[in-house]
Amino acid sequence: MNLLIKGITIADPNSEFNQQTADVRVEQGKISAIEKNLLPLKNEAIFESNGAVLSPGFFDLNCMIGDPGLETKEDIQTGTAAAKAGGFTGLAVLPNTKPVVQSKGEVEYILNRAKNNLVDVFPIGAISHDLEGKELAELFDMKNAGAVAFSDGSKAISDDGFVSRALQYSLGFDGLLMLYPENKSIAGKAQVNESKNNVLLGMKGVPALAEEMQVSRDIFLATYHNAPIHISNISTLGSVALIKKAKKDGVKITCDVAAHQLVFTEDLLNDFDSNYKVKPPLRGKSDQKALLAGLKDGTIDAVSSQHRPHEIEFKDVEFEIAAYGIIALQTVLPLLLQAGLDSNLIAEKLSINPRSILNLTIPKIKKGEVANFVIYNPTKKWEYNATNNASKSSNSPLMGKTLTGKVELVYNNNQFQKYEQ
């Protein structure tokens, strides 16, 4: 579909037009012109920017979609609708479904279900059979079928030898393991951060040590095998320091942080609102400060949504029995803006680096390139509510809140979706 974007500020560190204001023309799915004062053509939709920013389409590294088997939480149609509304043109979806995505059949099912969508959907295969951390899933077959990486989602793998064998095996076909960092024997059944706050709440705390011991183990194994490894959803000051040193030492390690960890802290748990119950738990202000610094100095490669949809009966219950997670695809951008990230850093951490980690094509705002972008207004205020929530679930602490930073248009696969300006 043809589109003319007038007077837009471009935010793409890979573009010669980065941080410049220009008109952008898209014809038959490709960027055909980036110039000043382009005149409209026949049969061309026109978008007036009014202070908006154009960036390569966002990509999420850590998203839960219930299809197959858990479609009452989220299916591919509603998940991609929420993704579009949040500015995402690509999703890497976790294998935590029923059945688990652990063979080429499930990978092919997801790819077929997601065909002809504006949002590109990429399956992540399970590392272990039934996510039990005991027997390798069909990694090679899944890779050949289209899996972009392997993960057991938010389930940590305790068996060090198993992870070692998985790394060694995946090296043979350039497979990437994405590991959740938690030492379960240290974390136990605790559900909130270990600090003075957990004592006040009267609940057992998860020490930062539980995460950092696992990060250390994974760094040792990646070093031993000279294998790439990705750590998902880090949350502590110590994890940032460990990964920073590992990168300096030449370890092939990447990592991401969930957007909510950059804004929310454990203080929000004082009312026992189960919509703030996430895994890893919300940490302290010193952790949050370190995470932001790690994003800015390059230690943390990417931001993820950690989108975890749940039916109401799993969240509208007492805190200690509530499920972990929040829906987040539509609120990542406002949270990053609230955290103080500028448009270039947002493009780097939410568009460029996530695709680079998975060796996917990185869209560029450049003449002749395939059009894959998001337009957002960084100062536009809007209320997140039941009417504009595109997810099938509603477990978000931001529901009913006024947010700043509004996605106004997404374009990919020769399709575009425009939202109210």
Coordinates of C-alpha atoms in Angstrom, one line a residue, residues 131-336:
L131 CA 10.5 -28.0 29.6
E132 CA 11.7 -30.4 32.2
G133 CA 15.4 -29.8 31.8
K134 CA 16.2 -33.5 31.4
E135 CA 16.1 -34.5 27.7
L136 CA 17.0 -32.4 24.7
A137 CA 14.2 -31.4 22.4
E138 CA 14.5 -31.7 18.6
L139 CA 16.7 -28.7 18.3
F140 CA 18.2 -29.4 14.9
D141 CA 14.8 -30.2 13.3
M142 CA 13.2 -27.1 14.8
K143 CA 16.0 -24.9 13.5
N144 CA 15.6 -26.3 10.0
A145 CA 11.8 -25.8 10.3
G146 CA 12.2 -22.1 11.2
A147 CA 12.9 -21.8 14.9
V148 CA 15.1 -18.7 15.5
A149 CA 16.4 -19.8 19.0
F150 CA 15.8 -22.1 21.9
S151 CA 14.5 -21.4 25.3
D152 CA 12.6 -23.0 28.2
G153 CA 10.9 -19.6 28.7
S154 CA 10.7 -18.5 32.4
K155 CA 11.7 -22.0 33.6
A156 CA 15.3 -22.1 34.7
I157 CA 17.4 -25.2 33.8
S158 CA 19.1 -26.5 37.0
D159 CA 21.2 -29.3 35.5
D160 CA 24.6 -27.7 34.6
G161 CA 25.6 -30.8 32.5
F162 CA 22.4 -30.6 30.5
V163 CA 23.0 -26.9 29.6
S164 CA 26.6 -27.8 28.8
R165 CA 25.5 -30.6 26.4
A166 CA 22.8 -28.3 24.9
L167 CA 25.4 -25.6 24.2
Q168 CA 27.8 -28.1 22.6
Y169 CA 25.1 -29.6 20.4
S170 CA 23.7 -26.3 19.3
L171 CA 27.1 -25.1 18.2
G172 CA 27.0 -27.6 15.3
F173 CA 24.2 -25.7 13.6
D174 CA 24.5 -22.1 14.9
G175 CA 21.7 -22.5 17.4
L176 CA 21.3 -19.9 20.1
L177 CA 20.2 -20.8 23.7
M178 CA 18.2 -18.2 25.5
L179 CA 18.4 -19.0 29.3
Y180 CA 16.3 -17.7 32.2
P181 CA 18.6 -16.9 35.1
E182 CA 17.4 -18.4 38.4
N183 CA 19.1 -20.8 40.7
K184 CA 15.9 -22.6 41.9
S185 CA 17.6 -24.1 45.0
I186 CA 18.4 -20.6 46.2
A187 CA 15.2 -18.9 45.1
G188 CA 12.9 -21.6 46.5
K189 CA 9.3 -20.7 46.5
A190 CA 9.8 -17.0 47.3
Q191 CA 7.9 -14.6 45.1
V192 CA 9.2 -11.1 45.8
N193 CA 12.7 -9.5 46.0
E194 CA 14.7 -10.1 49.1
S195 CA 15.1 -6.8 50.9
K196 CA 13.7 -4.8 53.9
N197 CA 10.5 -4.6 51.9
N198 CA 9.8 -8.3 51.8
V199 CA 10.1 -8.4 55.6
L200 CA 7.5 -5.6 55.8
L201 CA 5.3 -7.6 53.4
G202 CA 5.7 -10.7 55.5
M203 CA 6.8 -12.8 52.5
K204 CA 9.9 -14.7 51.7
G205 CA 12.3 -13.0 49.4
V206 CA 14.2 -14.1 46.3
P207 CA 17.8 -12.9 46.7
A208 CA 19.7 -11.3 43.9
L209 CA 22.2 -14.2 44.5
A210 CA 19.7 -16.6 42.9
E211 CA 19.9 -14.8 39.6
E212 CA 23.6 -13.9 39.7
M213 CA 24.7 -17.5 40.5
Q214 CA 22.9 -18.7 37.4
V215 CA 24.3 -15.9 35.2
S216 CA 27.8 -16.8 36.5
R217 CA 27.2 -20.5 35.6
D218 CA 26.0 -19.6 32.1
I219 CA 29.0 -17.4 31.5
F220 CA 31.4 -20.2 32.6
L221 CA 29.7 -22.7 30.2
A222 CA 29.6 -20.2 27.3
T223 CA 33.3 -19.6 27.8
Y224 CA 34.2 -23.3 28.1
H225 CA 32.4 -24.1 24.8
N226 CA 33.2 -20.8 23.1
A227 CA 29.4 -20.7 22.3
P228 CA 27.0 -17.8 22.0
I229 CA 24.5 -17.5 24.8
H230 CA 21.6 -15.1 25.6
I231 CA 20.4 -14.3 29.1
S232 CA 16.7 -13.4 29.2
N233 CA 15.2 -10.8 31.5
I234 CA 18.0 -9.9 33.9
S235 CA 17.0 -7.8 36.9
T236 CA 19.9 -7.1 39.3
L237 CA 22.9 -4.8 39.7
G238 CA 25.1 -7.9 40.1
S239 CA 23.9 -9.4 36.8
V240 CA 24.8 -6.2 34.9
A241 CA 28.3 -6.3 36.4
L242 CA 28.9 -9.9 35.6
I243 CA 27.7 -9.6 32.0
K244 CA 29.7 -6.4 31.5
K245 CA 32.9 -8.1 32.6
A246 CA 32.1 -11.2 30.5
K247 CA 31.7 -9.0 27.4
K248 CA 35.0 -7.3 28.2
D249 CA 36.6 -10.8 28.5
G250 CA 35.3 -11.7 25.0
V251 CA 32.5 -14.1 26.0
K252 CA 29.8 -14.4 23.3
I253 CA 27.0 -13.2 25.6
T254 CA 24.0 -11.0 25.0
C255 CA 21.1 -10.2 27.3
D256 CA 17.8 -8.3 27.6
V257 CA 15.8 -6.6 30.3
A258 CA 12.0 -6.4 30.6
A259 CA 10.7 -2.9 30.1
H260 CA 8.8 -2.9 33.4
Q261 CA 12.0 -3.5 35.3
L262 CA 13.2 0.0 34.2
V263 CA 10.3 1.8 35.8
F264 CA 8.6 -0.4 38.4
T265 CA 10.3 -1.2 41.8
E266 CA 9.4 -3.4 44.7
D267 CA 7.8 -0.5 46.5
L268 CA 4.7 -1.0 44.3
L269 CA 4.0 -4.3 46.0
N270 CA 2.8 -2.6 49.3
D271 CA -0.8 -3.0 48.3
F272 CA -0.3 -6.6 47.2
D273 CA -1.6 -5.9 43.7
S274 CA -1.0 -9.2 41.8
N275 CA -0.7 -7.3 38.6
Y276 CA 2.8 -6.3 39.8
K277 CA 3.7 -9.9 40.4
V278 CA 6.4 -10.7 37.8
K279 CA 9.3 -13.1 37.4
P280 CA 12.0 -12.1 38.1
P281 CA 10.5 -10.0 40.9
L282 CA 10.5 -6.2 40.9
R283 CA 13.8 -5.2 42.5
G284 CA 15.1 -2.2 44.3
K285 CA 16.0 1.3 43.1
S286 CA 19.8 0.5 43.0
D287 CA 19.1 -2.4 40.6
Q288 CA 16.9 -0.2 38.5
K289 CA 19.6 2.4 38.2
A290 CA 22.1 -0.2 37.2
L291 CA 19.8 -1.6 34.5
L292 CA 19.4 1.8 33.0
A293 CA 23.1 2.4 33.1
G294 CA 23.7 -1.0 31.5
L295 CA 21.3 -0.2 28.6
K296 CA 23.2 3.0 28.0
D297 CA 26.7 1.6 28.1
G298 CA 25.9 -1.4 25.9
T299 CA 26.0 -4.1 28.5
I300 CA 22.3 -4.8 28.1
D301 CA 21.7 -5.4 24.4
A302 CA 17.9 -5.3 24.2
V303 CA 14.6 -4.5 25.9
S304 CA 11.8 -7.1 25.8
S305 CA 8.1 -6.9 26.6
Q306 CA 8.0 -10.2 28.7
H307 CA 4.4 -10.3 27.6
R308 CA 2.6 -12.9 29.8
P309 CA -1.2 -12.9 29.3
H310 CA -3.5 -14.7 31.9
E311 CA -7.2 -15.2 32.3
I312 CA -8.7 -13.2 35.2
E313 CA -9.0 -16.2 37.5
F314 CA -5.2 -16.5 37.5
K315 CA -4.6 -12.9 38.5
D316 CA -7.6 -11.6 40.5
V317 CA -6.7 -13.7 43.5
E318 CA -4.4 -13.4 46.5
F319 CA -0.9 -12.3 45.7
E320 CA 0.8 -15.5 46.8
I321 CA -1.3 -17.8 44.5
A322 CA -1.6 -15.4 41.5
A323 CA 0.3 -16.3 38.3
Y324 CA 3.4 -14.4 37.4
G325 CA 3.4 -11.8 34.6
I326 CA 1.7 -8.9 32.9
I327 CA 0.5 -8.1 29.4
A328 CA 3.0 -5.6 28.0
L329 CA 3.2 -5.3 24.2
Q330 CA 1.2 -2.1 24.1
T331 CA 3.0 -0.5 27.0
V332 CA 6.7 -1.0 26.3
L333 CA 7.1 2.3 24.5
P334 CA 5.5 4.4 27.2
L335 CA 7.6 2.7 29.8
L336 CA 10.9 3.3 27.9

